[in-house]
mmCIF file of C-alpha atoms (C1' of nucleotides) in Angstrom:
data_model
loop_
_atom_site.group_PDB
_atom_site.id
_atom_site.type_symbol
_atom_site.label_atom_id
_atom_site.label_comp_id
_atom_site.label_asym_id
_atom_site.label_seq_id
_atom_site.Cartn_x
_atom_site.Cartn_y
_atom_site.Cartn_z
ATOM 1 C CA UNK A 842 146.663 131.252 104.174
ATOM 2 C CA UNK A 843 146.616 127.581 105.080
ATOM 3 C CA UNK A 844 143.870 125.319 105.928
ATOM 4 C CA UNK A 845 143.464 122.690 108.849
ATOM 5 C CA UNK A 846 140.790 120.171 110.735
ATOM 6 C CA UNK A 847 140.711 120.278 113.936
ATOM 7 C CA UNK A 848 138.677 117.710 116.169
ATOM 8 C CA UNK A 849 136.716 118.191 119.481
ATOM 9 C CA UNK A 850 134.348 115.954 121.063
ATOM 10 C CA UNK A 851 130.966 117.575 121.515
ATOM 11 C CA UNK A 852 130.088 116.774 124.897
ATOM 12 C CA UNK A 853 133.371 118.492 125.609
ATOM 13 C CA UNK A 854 133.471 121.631 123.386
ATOM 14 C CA UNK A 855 131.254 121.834 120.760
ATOM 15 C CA UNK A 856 130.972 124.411 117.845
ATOM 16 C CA UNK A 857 128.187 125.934 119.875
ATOM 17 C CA UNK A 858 129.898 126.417 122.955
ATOM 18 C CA UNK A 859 132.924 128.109 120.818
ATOM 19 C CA UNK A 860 130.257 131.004 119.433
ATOM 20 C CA UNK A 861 128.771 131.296 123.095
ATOM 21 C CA UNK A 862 132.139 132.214 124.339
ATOM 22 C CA UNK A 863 132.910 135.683 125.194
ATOM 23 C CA UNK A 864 134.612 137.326 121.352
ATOM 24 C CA UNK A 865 133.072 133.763 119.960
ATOM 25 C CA UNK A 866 137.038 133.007 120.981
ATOM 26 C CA UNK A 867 138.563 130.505 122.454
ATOM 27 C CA UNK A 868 142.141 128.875 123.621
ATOM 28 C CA UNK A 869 142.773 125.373 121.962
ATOM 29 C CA UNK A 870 144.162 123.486 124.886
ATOM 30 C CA UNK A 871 144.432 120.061 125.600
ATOM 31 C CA UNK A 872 146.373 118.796 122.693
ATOM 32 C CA UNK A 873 148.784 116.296 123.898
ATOM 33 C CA UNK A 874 150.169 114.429 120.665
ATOM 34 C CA UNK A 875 153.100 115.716 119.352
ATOM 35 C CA UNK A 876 152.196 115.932 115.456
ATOM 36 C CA UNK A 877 149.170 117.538 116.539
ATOM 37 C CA UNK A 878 151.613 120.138 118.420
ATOM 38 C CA UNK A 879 153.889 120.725 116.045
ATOM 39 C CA UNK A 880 151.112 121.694 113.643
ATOM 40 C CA UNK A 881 149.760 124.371 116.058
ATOM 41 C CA UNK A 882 153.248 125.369 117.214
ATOM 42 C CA UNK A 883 155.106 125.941 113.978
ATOM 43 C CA UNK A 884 152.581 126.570 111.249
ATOM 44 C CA UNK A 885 149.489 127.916 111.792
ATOM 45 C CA UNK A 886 149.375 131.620 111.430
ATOM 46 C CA UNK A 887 146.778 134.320 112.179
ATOM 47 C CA UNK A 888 143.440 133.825 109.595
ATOM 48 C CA UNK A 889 143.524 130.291 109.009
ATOM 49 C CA UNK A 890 140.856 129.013 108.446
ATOM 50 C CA UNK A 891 139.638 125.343 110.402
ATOM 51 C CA UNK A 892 137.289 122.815 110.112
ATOM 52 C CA UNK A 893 134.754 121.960 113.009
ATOM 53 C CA UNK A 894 134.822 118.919 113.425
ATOM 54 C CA UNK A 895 132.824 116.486 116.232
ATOM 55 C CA UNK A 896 134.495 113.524 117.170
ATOM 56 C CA UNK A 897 133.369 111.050 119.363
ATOM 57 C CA UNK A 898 129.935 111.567 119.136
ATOM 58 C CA UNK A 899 127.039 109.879 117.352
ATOM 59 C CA UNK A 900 127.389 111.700 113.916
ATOM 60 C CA UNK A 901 130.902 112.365 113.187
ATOM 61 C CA UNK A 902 130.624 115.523 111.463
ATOM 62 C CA UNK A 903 132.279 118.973 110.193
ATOM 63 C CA UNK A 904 129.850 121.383 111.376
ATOM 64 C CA UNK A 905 131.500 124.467 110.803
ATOM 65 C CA UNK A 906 134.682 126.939 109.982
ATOM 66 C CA UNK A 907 136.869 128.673 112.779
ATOM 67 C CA UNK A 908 139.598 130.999 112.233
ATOM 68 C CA UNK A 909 143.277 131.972 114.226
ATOM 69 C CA UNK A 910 143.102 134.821 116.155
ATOM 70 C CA UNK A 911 146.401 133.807 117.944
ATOM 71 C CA UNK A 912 149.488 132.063 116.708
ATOM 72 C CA UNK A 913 151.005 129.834 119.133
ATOM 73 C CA UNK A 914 151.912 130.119 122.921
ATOM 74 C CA UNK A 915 152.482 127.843 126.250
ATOM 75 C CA UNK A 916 149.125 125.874 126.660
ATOM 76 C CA UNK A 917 148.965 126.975 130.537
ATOM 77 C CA UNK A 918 146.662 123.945 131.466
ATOM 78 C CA UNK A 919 149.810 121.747 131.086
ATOM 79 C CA UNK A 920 151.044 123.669 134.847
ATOM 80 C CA UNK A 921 147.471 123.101 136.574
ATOM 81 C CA UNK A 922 147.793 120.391 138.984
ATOM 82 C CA UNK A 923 144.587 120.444 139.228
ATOM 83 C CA UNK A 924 143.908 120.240 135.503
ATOM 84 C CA UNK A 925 143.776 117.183 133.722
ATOM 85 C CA UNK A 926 145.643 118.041 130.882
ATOM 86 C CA UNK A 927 148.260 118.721 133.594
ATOM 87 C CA UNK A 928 151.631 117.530 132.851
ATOM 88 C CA UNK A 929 154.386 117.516 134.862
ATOM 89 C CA UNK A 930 157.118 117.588 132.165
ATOM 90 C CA UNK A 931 155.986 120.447 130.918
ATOM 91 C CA UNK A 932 156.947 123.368 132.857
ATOM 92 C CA UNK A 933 156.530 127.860 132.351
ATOM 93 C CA UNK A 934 160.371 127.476 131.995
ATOM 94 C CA UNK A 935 160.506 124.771 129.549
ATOM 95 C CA UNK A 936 156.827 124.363 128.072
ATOM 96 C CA UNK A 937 156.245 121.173 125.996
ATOM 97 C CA UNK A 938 152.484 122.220 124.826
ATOM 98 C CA UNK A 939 151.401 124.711 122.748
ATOM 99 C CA UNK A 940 147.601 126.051 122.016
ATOM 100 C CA UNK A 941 145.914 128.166 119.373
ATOM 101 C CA UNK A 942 143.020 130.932 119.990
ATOM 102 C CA UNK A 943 140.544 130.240 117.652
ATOM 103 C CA UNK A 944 137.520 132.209 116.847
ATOM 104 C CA UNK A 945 134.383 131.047 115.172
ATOM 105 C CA UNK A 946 133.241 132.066 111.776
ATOM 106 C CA UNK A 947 130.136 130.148 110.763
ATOM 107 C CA UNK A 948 128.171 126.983 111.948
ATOM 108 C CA UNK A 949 126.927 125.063 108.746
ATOM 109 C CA UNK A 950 123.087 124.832 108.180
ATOM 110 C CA UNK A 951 123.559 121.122 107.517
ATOM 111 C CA UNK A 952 127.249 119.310 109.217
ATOM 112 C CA UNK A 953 128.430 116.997 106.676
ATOM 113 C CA UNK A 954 129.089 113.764 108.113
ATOM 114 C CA UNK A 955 131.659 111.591 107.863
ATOM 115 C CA UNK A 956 130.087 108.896 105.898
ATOM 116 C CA UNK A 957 129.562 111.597 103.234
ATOM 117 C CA UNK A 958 133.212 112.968 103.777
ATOM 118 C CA UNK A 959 134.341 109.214 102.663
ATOM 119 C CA UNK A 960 132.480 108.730 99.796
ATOM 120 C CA UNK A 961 134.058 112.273 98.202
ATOM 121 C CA UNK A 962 136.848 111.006 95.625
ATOM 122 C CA UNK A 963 138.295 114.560 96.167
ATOM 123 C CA UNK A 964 139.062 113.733 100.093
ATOM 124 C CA UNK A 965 141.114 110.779 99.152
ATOM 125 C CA UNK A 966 144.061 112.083 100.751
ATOM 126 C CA UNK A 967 142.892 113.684 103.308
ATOM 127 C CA UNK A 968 143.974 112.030 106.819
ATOM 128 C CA UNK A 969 140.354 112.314 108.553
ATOM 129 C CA UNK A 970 139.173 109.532 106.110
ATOM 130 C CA UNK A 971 142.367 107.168 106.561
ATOM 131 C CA UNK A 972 141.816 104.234 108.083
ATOM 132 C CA UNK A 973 142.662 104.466 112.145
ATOM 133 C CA UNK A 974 143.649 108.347 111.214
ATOM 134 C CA UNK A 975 143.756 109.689 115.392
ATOM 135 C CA UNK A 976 145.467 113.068 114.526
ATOM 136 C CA UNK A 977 142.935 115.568 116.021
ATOM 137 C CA UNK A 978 144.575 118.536 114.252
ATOM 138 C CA UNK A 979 145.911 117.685 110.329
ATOM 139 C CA UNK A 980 146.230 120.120 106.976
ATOM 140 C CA UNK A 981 143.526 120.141 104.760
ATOM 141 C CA UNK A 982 144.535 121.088 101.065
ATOM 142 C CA UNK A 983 142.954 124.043 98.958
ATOM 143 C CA UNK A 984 141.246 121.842 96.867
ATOM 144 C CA UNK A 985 139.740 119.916 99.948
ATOM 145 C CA UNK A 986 138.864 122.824 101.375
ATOM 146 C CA UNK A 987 136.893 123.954 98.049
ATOM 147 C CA UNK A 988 135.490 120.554 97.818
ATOM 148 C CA UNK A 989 134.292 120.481 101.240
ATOM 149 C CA UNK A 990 132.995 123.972 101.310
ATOM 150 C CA UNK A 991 130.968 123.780 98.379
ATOM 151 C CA UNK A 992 128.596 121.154 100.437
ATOM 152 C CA UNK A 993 127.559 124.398 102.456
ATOM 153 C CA UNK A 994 125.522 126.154 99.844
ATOM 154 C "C1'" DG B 1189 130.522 98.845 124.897
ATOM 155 C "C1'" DC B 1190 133.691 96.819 121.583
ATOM 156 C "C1'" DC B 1191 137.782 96.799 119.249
ATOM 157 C "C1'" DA B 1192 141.255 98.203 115.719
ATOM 158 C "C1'" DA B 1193 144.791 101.386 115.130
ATOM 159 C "C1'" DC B 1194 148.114 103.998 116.754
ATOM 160 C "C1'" DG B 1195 151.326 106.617 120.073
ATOM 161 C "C1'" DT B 1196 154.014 106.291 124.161
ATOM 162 C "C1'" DT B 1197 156.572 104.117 127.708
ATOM 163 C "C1'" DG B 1198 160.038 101.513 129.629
ATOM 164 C "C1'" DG B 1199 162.760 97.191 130.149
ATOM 165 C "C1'" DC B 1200 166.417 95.028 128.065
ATOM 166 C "C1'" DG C 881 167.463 100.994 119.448
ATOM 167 C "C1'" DC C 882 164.116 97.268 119.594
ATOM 168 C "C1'" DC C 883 159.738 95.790 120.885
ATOM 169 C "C1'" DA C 884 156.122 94.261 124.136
ATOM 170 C "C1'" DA C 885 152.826 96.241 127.072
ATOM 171 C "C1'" DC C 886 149.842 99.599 127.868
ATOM 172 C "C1'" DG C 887 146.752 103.640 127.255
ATOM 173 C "C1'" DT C 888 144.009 106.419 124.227
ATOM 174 C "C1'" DT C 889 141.327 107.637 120.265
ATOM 175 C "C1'" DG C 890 137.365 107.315 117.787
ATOM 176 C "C1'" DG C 891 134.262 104.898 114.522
ATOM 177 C "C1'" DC C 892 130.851 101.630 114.689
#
DNA sequence: GCCAACGTTGGC
DNA sequence: GCCAACGTTGGC
């Protein structure tokens, strides 16, 4: 099982509005970066686990864990005209962006900010607390994970 | 709201 | 294939 971070601005989509959704489930769509793609396409799997996080917002923070309920398929906003993820390139025939269904798994009693992420000599590596790091999905390793997840006890 | 960092686009 | 211009992300 394999670990990842996945970003989402709050005013958007918010950990919240994942565990109101109908199964607490919901598509990933959106992502339009093709690291970020690749990620989703080709490697993550049913039961990862993912890291809330809120970008874009006043307190940077993860706030909670999500899980894959389904591997990788067309990202159907990409054919909505109407949509603004629409894309023109991208077509049912020939898709060029993929999405995840994730489900959530637990909200954290306290979201650990980014300014706490940073000072964590464990997290060295990890992208989120590179300098000008705009990957909204990226690995996070087992130890980073632990590390991380031991701030929600 | 500012701005640095980065990805993408398109002319050459 | 290089690189300048442009758009976007995201922390502050």
């Amino acid at each position: 099982m394999a670990y990842w971070l996945m970003k989402s601005e709050p005013d958007a989509f918010s950990i919240d509005d994942l565990a109101s959704r109908p199964e607490q489930t919901e598509h990933w769509d959106g992502v339009r970066n093709y690291q970020a793609r690749n990620m989703m396409r080709d490697q993550m799997k049913m039961g990862d686990r993912i890291f809330f996080y809120h970008s874009g917002c006043k307190v940077p923070a993860i706030v909670g864990v999500a899980e894959v309920v389904k591997e990788s398929y067309p990202d159907f906003t990409a054919f909505d005209a109407s949509s603004k993820y629409y894309d023109p390139k991208s077509t049912e025939e020939n898709p060029r962006w993929f999405m995840v269904d994730v489900k959530f798994v637990e909200k954290f009693k306290r979201a650990i900010p980014l300014k706490q992420l940073k000072t964590m000599p464990e997290l060295n590596e990890l992208a989120l607390v590179k300098k000008g790091c705009r990957l909204s999905i990226m690995p996070v390793a087992d130890h980073e994970w632990q590390a991380i997840s031991k701030l929600n006890q």
